[in-house]
């Protein structure tokens, strides 16, 4: 049984599927506590109240919109769940494309080894910058074996974050002949978007970074759930 906070249909609000319809499966619990977390309702802890439903994989699959065939598996941190690999395998067998949103602090290589065919799934993996308070929790090996179909995401909240993003990009460009997709946005309402864009335009190592908005927070109320 899996601890499911919510399952809903919406559009992907960021990343390479921005604007495309998808079914979101949000699992409970996370091993990080980012300063700007916008899903505290999906966490466990002394200050968080997490409501979830225990569901079997069959019950989860039943709620996936088969006409979309696009699933975003998120949290919390979905890779903390032992059953997530089996869920992803089942979704792939159903013909779904699966986007796994993961926080950079869980070993994705170990997870991928459990999936026989990863061609129709991809990771959107955060690199937590200093303003998150979780920078020291990043597992660098997660960022060394990505495919061109995977996504590295930066959320920028300070000038220090911009400098760290440049340093990480230096390391990535030395590692890869063909880079994964790179996206960067700002902590919602906390950092100037124009300043980030100017840095992207000015710094050669950031030239291929895609600036992104969280469009679901523009279309709907930023605090609304299930969108």
PDB file of C-alpha atoms in Angstrom:
ATOM      1  CA  UNK A   1       0.000   0.000   0.000  1.00  0.00           C
ATOM      2  CA  UNK A   2       1.195   3.519  -0.844  1.00  0.00           C
ATOM      3  CA  UNK A   3       0.530   6.736   1.064  1.00  0.00           C
ATOM      4  CA  UNK A   4      -1.197   8.993  -1.486  1.00  0.00           C
ATOM      5  CA  UNK A   5      -1.925  12.640  -0.703  1.00  0.00           C
ATOM      6  CA  UNK A   6      -3.813  13.362  -3.917  1.00  0.00           C
ATOM      7  CA  UNK A   7      -4.365  12.260  -7.504  1.00  0.00           C
ATOM      8  CA  UNK A   8      -5.658  14.835  -9.957  1.00  0.00           C
ATOM      9  CA  UNK A   9      -5.665  15.834 -13.619  1.00  0.00           C
ATOM     10  CA  UNK A  10      -4.171  19.171 -14.641  1.00  0.00           C
ATOM     11  CA  UNK A  11      -1.462  20.579 -16.898  1.00  0.00           C
ATOM     12  CA  UNK A  12       2.228  20.365 -16.148  1.00  0.00           C
ATOM     13  CA  UNK A  13       3.100  23.805 -14.820  1.00  0.00           C
ATOM     14  CA  UNK A  14       6.838  23.691 -15.514  1.00  0.00           C
ATOM     15  CA  UNK A  15       9.550  21.734 -17.307  1.00  0.00           C
ATOM     16  CA  UNK A  16       9.611  20.090 -20.705  1.00  0.00           C
ATOM     17  CA  UNK A  17       5.894  19.209 -20.637  1.00  0.00           C
ATOM     18  CA  UNK A  18       4.723  22.703 -19.642  1.00  0.00           C
ATOM     19  CA  UNK A  19       1.105  23.193 -20.644  1.00  0.00           C
ATOM     20  CA  UNK A  20       0.443  19.528 -21.453  1.00  0.00           C
ATOM     21  CA  UNK A  21      -2.288  17.557 -19.734  1.00  0.00           C
ATOM     22  CA  UNK A  22      -1.172  14.981 -17.173  1.00  0.00           C
ATOM     23  CA  UNK A  23      -2.353  12.997 -14.195  1.00  0.00           C
ATOM     24  CA  UNK A  24      -0.504  13.959 -11.013  1.00  0.00           C
ATOM     25  CA  UNK A  25       0.154  11.384  -8.311  1.00  0.00           C
ATOM     26  CA  UNK A  26       1.373  13.071  -5.123  1.00  0.00           C
ATOM     27  CA  UNK A  27       2.884  10.764  -2.500  1.00  0.00           C
ATOM     28  CA  UNK A  28       3.347  11.628   1.172  1.00  0.00           C
ATOM     29  CA  UNK A  29       6.594  12.324   3.001  1.00  0.00           C
ATOM     30  CA  UNK A  30       9.926  13.976   2.209  1.00  0.00           C
ATOM     31  CA  UNK A  31      13.482  13.741   3.520  1.00  0.00           C
ATOM     32  CA  UNK A  32      14.107  17.486   3.018  1.00  0.00           C
ATOM     33  CA  UNK A  33      12.637  20.670   4.456  1.00  0.00           C
ATOM     34  CA  UNK A  34      13.238  23.385   1.871  1.00  0.00           C
ATOM     35  CA  UNK A  35      12.705  26.960   3.025  1.00  0.00           C
ATOM     36  CA  UNK A  36      10.324  27.686   0.136  1.00  0.00           C
ATOM     37  CA  UNK A  37       8.417  24.376   0.109  1.00  0.00           C
ATOM     38  CA  UNK A  38       4.921  24.855  -1.323  1.00  0.00           C
ATOM     39  CA  UNK A  39       3.642  21.369  -0.475  1.00  0.00           C
ATOM     40  CA  UNK A  40       3.955  21.279   3.309  1.00  0.00           C
ATOM     41  CA  UNK A  41       0.643  19.425   3.353  1.00  0.00           C
ATOM     42  CA  UNK A  42       2.458  16.423   1.847  1.00  0.00           C
ATOM     43  CA  UNK A  43       5.111  16.210   4.581  1.00  0.00           C
ATOM     44  CA  UNK A  44       5.345  14.430   7.920  1.00  0.00           C
ATOM     45  CA  UNK A  45       6.744  16.091  11.038  1.00  0.00           C
ATOM     46  CA  UNK A  46       6.054  17.939  14.239  1.00  0.00           C
ATOM     47  CA  UNK A  47       4.856  21.080  12.465  1.00  0.00           C
ATOM     48  CA  UNK A  48       3.255  19.488   9.417  1.00  0.00           C
ATOM     49  CA  UNK A  49      -0.134  17.872   9.176  1.00  0.00           C
ATOM     50  CA  UNK A  50      -0.189  15.318   6.363  1.00  0.00           C
ATOM     51  CA  UNK A  51      -3.426  13.706   5.318  1.00  0.00           C
ATOM     52  CA  UNK A  52      -3.118  10.740   2.994  1.00  0.00           C
ATOM     53  CA  UNK A  53      -5.000   7.687   1.807  1.00  0.00           C
ATOM     54  CA  UNK A  54      -3.403   4.261   1.677  1.00  0.00           C
ATOM     55  CA  UNK A  55      -3.952   2.887  -1.817  1.00  0.00           C
ATOM     56  CA  UNK A  56      -2.839  -0.193  -3.690  1.00  0.00           C
ATOM     57  CA  UNK A  57      -1.028   0.154  -6.999  1.00  0.00           C
ATOM     58  CA  UNK A  58      -4.126  -1.188  -8.761  1.00  0.00           C
ATOM     59  CA  UNK A  59      -6.257   1.531  -7.149  1.00  0.00           C
ATOM     60  CA  UNK A  60      -3.786   4.200  -8.195  1.00  0.00           C
ATOM     61  CA  UNK A  61      -3.613   2.929 -11.776  1.00  0.00           C
ATOM     62  CA  UNK A  62      -7.407   2.984 -11.940  1.00  0.00           C
ATOM     63  CA  UNK A  63      -7.417   6.745 -11.316  1.00  0.00           C
ATOM     64  CA  UNK A  64      -4.878   7.589 -14.033  1.00  0.00           C
ATOM     65  CA  UNK A  65      -6.411   9.304 -17.076  1.00  0.00           C
ATOM     66  CA  UNK A  66      -5.694   6.819 -19.860  1.00  0.00           C
ATOM     67  CA  UNK A  67      -6.495   9.348 -22.578  1.00  0.00           C
ATOM     68  CA  UNK A  68      -3.585  11.573 -21.486  1.00  0.00           C
ATOM     69  CA  UNK A  69      -1.059   8.763 -20.973  1.00  0.00           C
ATOM     70  CA  UNK A  70       1.152  11.298 -19.187  1.00  0.00           C
ATOM     71  CA  UNK A  71       1.822  10.948 -15.455  1.00  0.00           C
ATOM     72  CA  UNK A  72       3.778  13.198 -13.105  1.00  0.00           C
ATOM     73  CA  UNK A  73       4.869  11.329  -9.981  1.00  0.00           C
ATOM     74  CA  UNK A  74       5.625  13.829  -7.245  1.00  0.00           C
ATOM     75  CA  UNK A  75       5.503  14.491  -3.516  1.00  0.00           C
ATOM     76  CA  UNK A  76       6.886  15.047  -1.045  1.00  0.00           C
ATOM     77  CA  UNK A  77       9.612  12.826  -2.385  1.00  0.00           C
ATOM     78  CA  UNK A  78       8.216   9.894  -4.392  1.00  0.00           C
ATOM     79  CA  UNK A  79      11.435   7.846  -4.464  1.00  0.00           C
ATOM     80  CA  UNK A  80      11.267   7.312  -0.705  1.00  0.00           C
ATOM     81  CA  UNK A  81       8.407   4.877  -1.280  1.00  0.00           C
ATOM     82  CA  UNK A  82       9.570   1.299  -1.744  1.00  0.00           C
ATOM     83  CA  UNK A  83       6.606   0.609  -4.026  1.00  0.00           C
ATOM     84  CA  UNK A  84       7.374   3.494  -6.416  1.00  0.00           C
ATOM     85  CA  UNK A  85       9.477   1.358  -8.769  1.00  0.00           C
ATOM     86  CA  UNK A  86       6.652  -1.148  -9.165  1.00  0.00           C
ATOM     87  CA  UNK A  87       4.160   1.681  -9.708  1.00  0.00           C
ATOM     88  CA  UNK A  88       6.348   3.213 -12.415  1.00  0.00           C
ATOM     89  CA  UNK A  89       6.800  -0.174 -14.115  1.00  0.00           C
ATOM     90  CA  UNK A  90       3.023  -0.640 -14.168  1.00  0.00           C
ATOM     91  CA  UNK A  91       2.444   2.849 -15.552  1.00  0.00           C
ATOM     92  CA  UNK A  92       5.012   2.256 -18.290  1.00  0.00           C
ATOM     93  CA  UNK A  93       3.351  -1.058 -19.146  1.00  0.00           C
ATOM     94  CA  UNK A  94       0.076   0.869 -19.494  1.00  0.00           C
ATOM     95  CA  UNK A  95       1.772   3.007 -22.161  1.00  0.00           C
ATOM     96  CA  UNK A  96       2.165   6.105 -19.985  1.00  0.00           C
ATOM     97  CA  UNK A  97       5.070   8.541 -20.137  1.00  0.00           C
ATOM     98  CA  UNK A  98       6.189   9.127 -16.545  1.00  0.00           C
ATOM     99  CA  UNK A  99       7.841  12.278 -15.218  1.00  0.00           C
ATOM    100  CA  UNK A 100       9.427  11.629 -11.807  1.00  0.00           C
ATOM    101  CA  UNK A 101       9.910  14.814  -9.812  1.00  0.00           C
ATOM    102  CA  UNK A 102      12.696  14.153  -7.314  1.00  0.00           C
ATOM    103  CA  UNK A 103      14.628  16.367  -4.938  1.00  0.00           C
ATOM    104  CA  UNK A 104      18.275  15.421  -5.609  1.00  0.00           C
ATOM    105  CA  UNK A 105      18.735  13.837  -2.185  1.00  0.00           C
ATOM    106  CA  UNK A 106      17.662  10.273  -3.056  1.00  0.00           C
ATOM    107  CA  UNK A 107      19.762   7.940  -5.235  1.00  0.00           C
ATOM    108  CA  UNK A 108      18.084   7.893  -8.649  1.00  0.00           C
ATOM    109  CA  UNK A 109      20.626   5.459 -10.071  1.00  0.00           C
ATOM    110  CA  UNK A 110      19.549   2.822  -7.585  1.00  0.00           C
ATOM    111  CA  UNK A 111      15.930   3.480  -8.529  1.00  0.00           C
ATOM    112  CA  UNK A 112      16.572   3.301 -12.295  1.00  0.00           C
ATOM    113  CA  UNK A 113      18.229  -0.105 -11.857  1.00  0.00           C
ATOM    114  CA  UNK A 114      14.819  -1.473 -10.798  1.00  0.00           C
ATOM    115  CA  UNK A 115      13.116  -0.384 -14.063  1.00  0.00           C
ATOM    116  CA  UNK A 116      13.732  -2.757 -17.022  1.00  0.00           C
ATOM    117  CA  UNK A 117      13.021  -0.091 -19.675  1.00  0.00           C
ATOM    118  CA  UNK A 118      13.393   3.584 -18.768  1.00  0.00           C
ATOM    119  CA  UNK A 119      12.912   4.915 -22.294  1.00  0.00           C
ATOM    120  CA  UNK A 120       9.431   6.325 -21.591  1.00  0.00           C
ATOM    121  CA  UNK A 121      10.216   7.884 -18.216  1.00  0.00           C
ATOM    122  CA  UNK A 122      12.370  10.830 -17.265  1.00  0.00           C
ATOM    123  CA  UNK A 123      13.540  12.577 -14.133  1.00  0.00           C
ATOM    124  CA  UNK A 124      12.974  16.189 -13.258  1.00  0.00           C
ATOM    125  CA  UNK A 125      15.617  16.509 -10.564  1.00  0.00           C
ATOM    126  CA  UNK A 126      16.146  19.555  -8.396  1.00  0.00           C
ATOM    127  CA  UNK A 127      19.564  20.874  -7.562  1.00  0.00           C
ATOM    128  CA  UNK A 128      18.897  22.579  -4.244  1.00  0.00           C
ATOM    129  CA  UNK A 129      20.657  25.928  -4.051  1.00  0.00           C
ATOM    130  CA  UNK A 130      21.742  27.657  -0.795  1.00  0.00           C
ATOM    131  CA  UNK A 131      18.499  29.588  -0.204  1.00  0.00           C
ATOM    132  CA  UNK A 132      16.662  26.266   0.094  1.00  0.00           C
ATOM    133  CA  UNK A 133      18.685  25.393   3.197  1.00  0.00           C
ATOM    134  CA  UNK A 134      19.223  21.923   1.731  1.00  0.00           C
ATOM    135  CA  UNK A 135      22.257  22.416  -0.515  1.00  0.00           C
ATOM    136  CA  UNK A 136      24.449  20.099   1.555  1.00  0.00           C
ATOM    137  CA  UNK A 137      22.021  17.212   0.994  1.00  0.00           C
ATOM    138  CA  UNK A 138      22.589  16.949  -2.749  1.00  0.00           C
ATOM    139  CA  UNK A 139      23.951  13.608  -4.053  1.00  0.00           C
ATOM    140  CA  UNK A 140      26.306  14.572  -6.867  1.00  0.00           C
ATOM    141  CA  UNK A 141      26.222  11.108  -8.472  1.00  0.00           C
ATOM    142  CA  UNK A 142      22.561  11.812  -9.269  1.00  0.00           C
ATOM    143  CA  UNK A 143      23.709  14.523 -11.651  1.00  0.00           C
ATOM    144  CA  UNK A 144      26.503  12.550 -13.336  1.00  0.00           C
ATOM    145  CA  UNK A 145      24.458   9.903 -15.156  1.00  0.00           C
ATOM    146  CA  UNK A 146      21.516  11.796 -16.600  1.00  0.00           C
ATOM    147  CA  UNK A 147      20.211  11.320 -20.127  1.00  0.00           C
ATOM    148  CA  UNK A 148      19.351  14.014 -22.678  1.00  0.00           C
ATOM    149  CA  UNK A 149      15.688  13.355 -21.862  1.00  0.00           C
ATOM    150  CA  UNK A 150      16.134  14.165 -18.158  1.00  0.00           C
ATOM    151  CA  UNK A 151      15.736  17.599 -16.570  1.00  0.00           C
ATOM    152  CA  UNK A 152      17.827  19.457 -13.999  1.00  0.00           C
ATOM    153  CA  UNK A 153      15.856  22.200 -12.257  1.00  0.00           C
ATOM    154  CA  UNK A 154      17.182  25.188 -10.326  1.00  0.00           C
ATOM    155  CA  UNK A 155      15.020  27.364  -8.079  1.00  0.00           C
ATOM    156  CA  UNK A 156      16.779  30.684  -7.481  1.00  0.00           C
ATOM    157  CA  UNK A 157      16.151  32.819  -4.421  1.00  0.00           C
ATOM    158  CA  UNK A 158      19.321  34.903  -4.043  1.00  0.00           C
ATOM    159  CA  UNK A 159      22.498  36.140  -5.705  1.00  0.00           C
ATOM    160  CA  UNK A 160      24.352  33.371  -3.880  1.00  0.00           C
ATOM    161  CA  UNK A 161      22.047  30.902  -5.606  1.00  0.00           C
ATOM    162  CA  UNK A 162      22.959  32.333  -9.015  1.00  0.00           C
ATOM    163  CA  UNK A 163      26.659  31.869  -8.266  1.00  0.00           C
ATOM    164  CA  UNK A 164      26.076  28.280  -7.152  1.00  0.00           C
ATOM    165  CA  UNK A 165      24.014  27.556 -10.260  1.00  0.00           C
ATOM    166  CA  UNK A 166      26.912  28.774 -12.424  1.00  0.00           C
ATOM    167  CA  UNK A 167      29.347  26.539 -10.530  1.00  0.00           C
ATOM    168  CA  UNK A 168      27.086  23.508 -10.970  1.00  0.00           C
ATOM    169  CA  UNK A 169      26.670  24.274 -14.664  1.00  0.00           C
ATOM    170  CA  UNK A 170      30.447  24.455 -15.051  1.00  0.00           C
ATOM    171  CA  UNK A 171      30.697  20.927 -13.637  1.00  0.00           C
ATOM    172  CA  UNK A 172      27.848  19.623 -15.793  1.00  0.00           C
ATOM    173  CA  UNK A 173      29.244  21.039 -19.038  1.00  0.00           C
ATOM    174  CA  UNK A 174      32.582  19.379 -18.291  1.00  0.00           C
ATOM    175  CA  UNK A 175      30.793  16.066 -17.709  1.00  0.00           C
ATOM    176  CA  UNK A 176      28.407  15.873 -20.671  1.00  0.00           C
ATOM    177  CA  UNK A 177      28.796  15.920 -24.421  1.00  0.00           C
ATOM    178  CA  UNK A 178      24.994  16.075 -24.687  1.00  0.00           C
ATOM    179  CA  UNK A 179      23.481  17.883 -21.730  1.00  0.00           C
ATOM    180  CA  UNK A 180      20.215  17.051 -20.006  1.00  0.00           C
ATOM    181  CA  UNK A 181      17.576  19.774 -20.209  1.00  0.00           C
ATOM    182  CA  UNK A 182      18.307  22.640 -17.803  1.00  0.00           C
ATOM    183  CA  UNK A 183      15.506  24.799 -16.389  1.00  0.00           C
ATOM    184  CA  UNK A 184      15.659  27.657 -13.908  1.00  0.00           C
ATOM    185  CA  UNK A 185      12.992  29.717 -12.192  1.00  0.00           C
ATOM    186  CA  UNK A 186      12.686  31.873  -9.112  1.00  0.00           C
ATOM    187  CA  UNK A 187      11.336  31.267  -5.633  1.00  0.00           C
ATOM    188  CA  UNK A 188       7.750  32.344  -6.259  1.00  0.00           C
ATOM    189  CA  UNK A 189       7.293  35.966  -5.227  1.00  0.00           C
ATOM    190  CA  UNK A 190      10.734  36.144  -3.580  1.00  0.00           C
ATOM    191  CA  UNK A 191      13.302  36.825  -6.324  1.00  0.00           C
ATOM    192  CA  UNK A 192      13.236  39.163  -9.302  1.00  0.00           C
ATOM    193  CA  UNK A 193      12.636  37.305 -12.546  1.00  0.00           C
ATOM    194  CA  UNK A 194      14.301  39.975 -14.683  1.00  0.00           C
ATOM    195  CA  UNK A 195      17.493  39.693 -12.634  1.00  0.00           C
ATOM    196  CA  UNK A 196      17.631  35.947 -13.206  1.00  0.00           C
ATOM    197  CA  UNK A 197      17.001  36.350 -16.938  1.00  0.00           C
ATOM    198  CA  UNK A 198      19.750  38.966 -17.185  1.00  0.00           C
ATOM    199  CA  UNK A 199      22.169  36.554 -15.515  1.00  0.00           C
ATOM    200  CA  UNK A 200      21.179  33.786 -17.938  1.00  0.00           C
ATOM    201  CA  UNK A 201      21.757  36.121 -20.883  1.00  0.00           C
ATOM    202  CA  UNK A 202      25.071  37.434 -19.554  1.00  0.00           C
ATOM    203  CA  UNK A 203      26.824  34.255 -18.408  1.00  0.00           C
ATOM    204  CA  UNK A 204      28.090  31.961 -21.220  1.00  0.00           C
ATOM    205  CA  UNK A 205      27.757  28.823 -19.071  1.00  0.00           C
ATOM    206  CA  UNK A 206      24.029  29.590 -18.639  1.00  0.00           C
ATOM    207  CA  UNK A 207      23.316  30.218 -22.326  1.00  0.00           C
ATOM    208  CA  UNK A 208      21.183  27.090 -22.793  1.00  0.00           C
ATOM    209  CA  UNK A 209      19.281  27.365 -19.499  1.00  0.00           C
ATOM    210  CA  UNK A 210      15.534  27.639 -20.089  1.00  0.00           C
ATOM    211  CA  UNK A 211      13.849  30.230 -17.884  1.00  0.00           C
ATOM    212  CA  UNK A 212      10.541  28.934 -16.577  1.00  0.00           C
ATOM    213  CA  UNK A 213       7.460  30.180 -14.813  1.00  0.00           C
ATOM    214  CA  UNK A 214       5.273  28.005 -12.616  1.00  0.00           C
ATOM    215  CA  UNK A 215       2.279  28.663 -14.851  1.00  0.00           C
ATOM    216  CA  UNK A 216      -0.149  26.755 -12.624  1.00  0.00           C
ATOM    217  CA  UNK A 217       0.457  29.438  -9.968  1.00  0.00           C
ATOM    218  CA  UNK A 218      -0.509  32.099 -12.510  1.00  0.00           C
ATOM    219  CA  UNK A 219      -3.592  30.352 -13.863  1.00  0.00           C
ATOM    220  CA  UNK A 220      -4.896  29.332 -10.437  1.00  0.00           C
ATOM    221  CA  UNK A 221      -4.470  30.744  -6.942  1.00  0.00           C
ATOM    222  CA  UNK A 222      -0.856  29.993  -5.885  1.00  0.00           C
ATOM    223  CA  UNK A 223      -2.125  28.249  -2.723  1.00  0.00           C
ATOM    224  CA  UNK A 224      -4.792  26.158  -4.440  1.00  0.00           C
ATOM    225  CA  UNK A 225      -4.368  22.394  -4.270  1.00  0.00           C
ATOM    226  CA  UNK A 226      -5.198  19.816  -6.904  1.00  0.00           C
ATOM    227  CA  UNK A 227      -4.185  21.943  -9.884  1.00  0.00           C
TER     228      UNK A 227
END
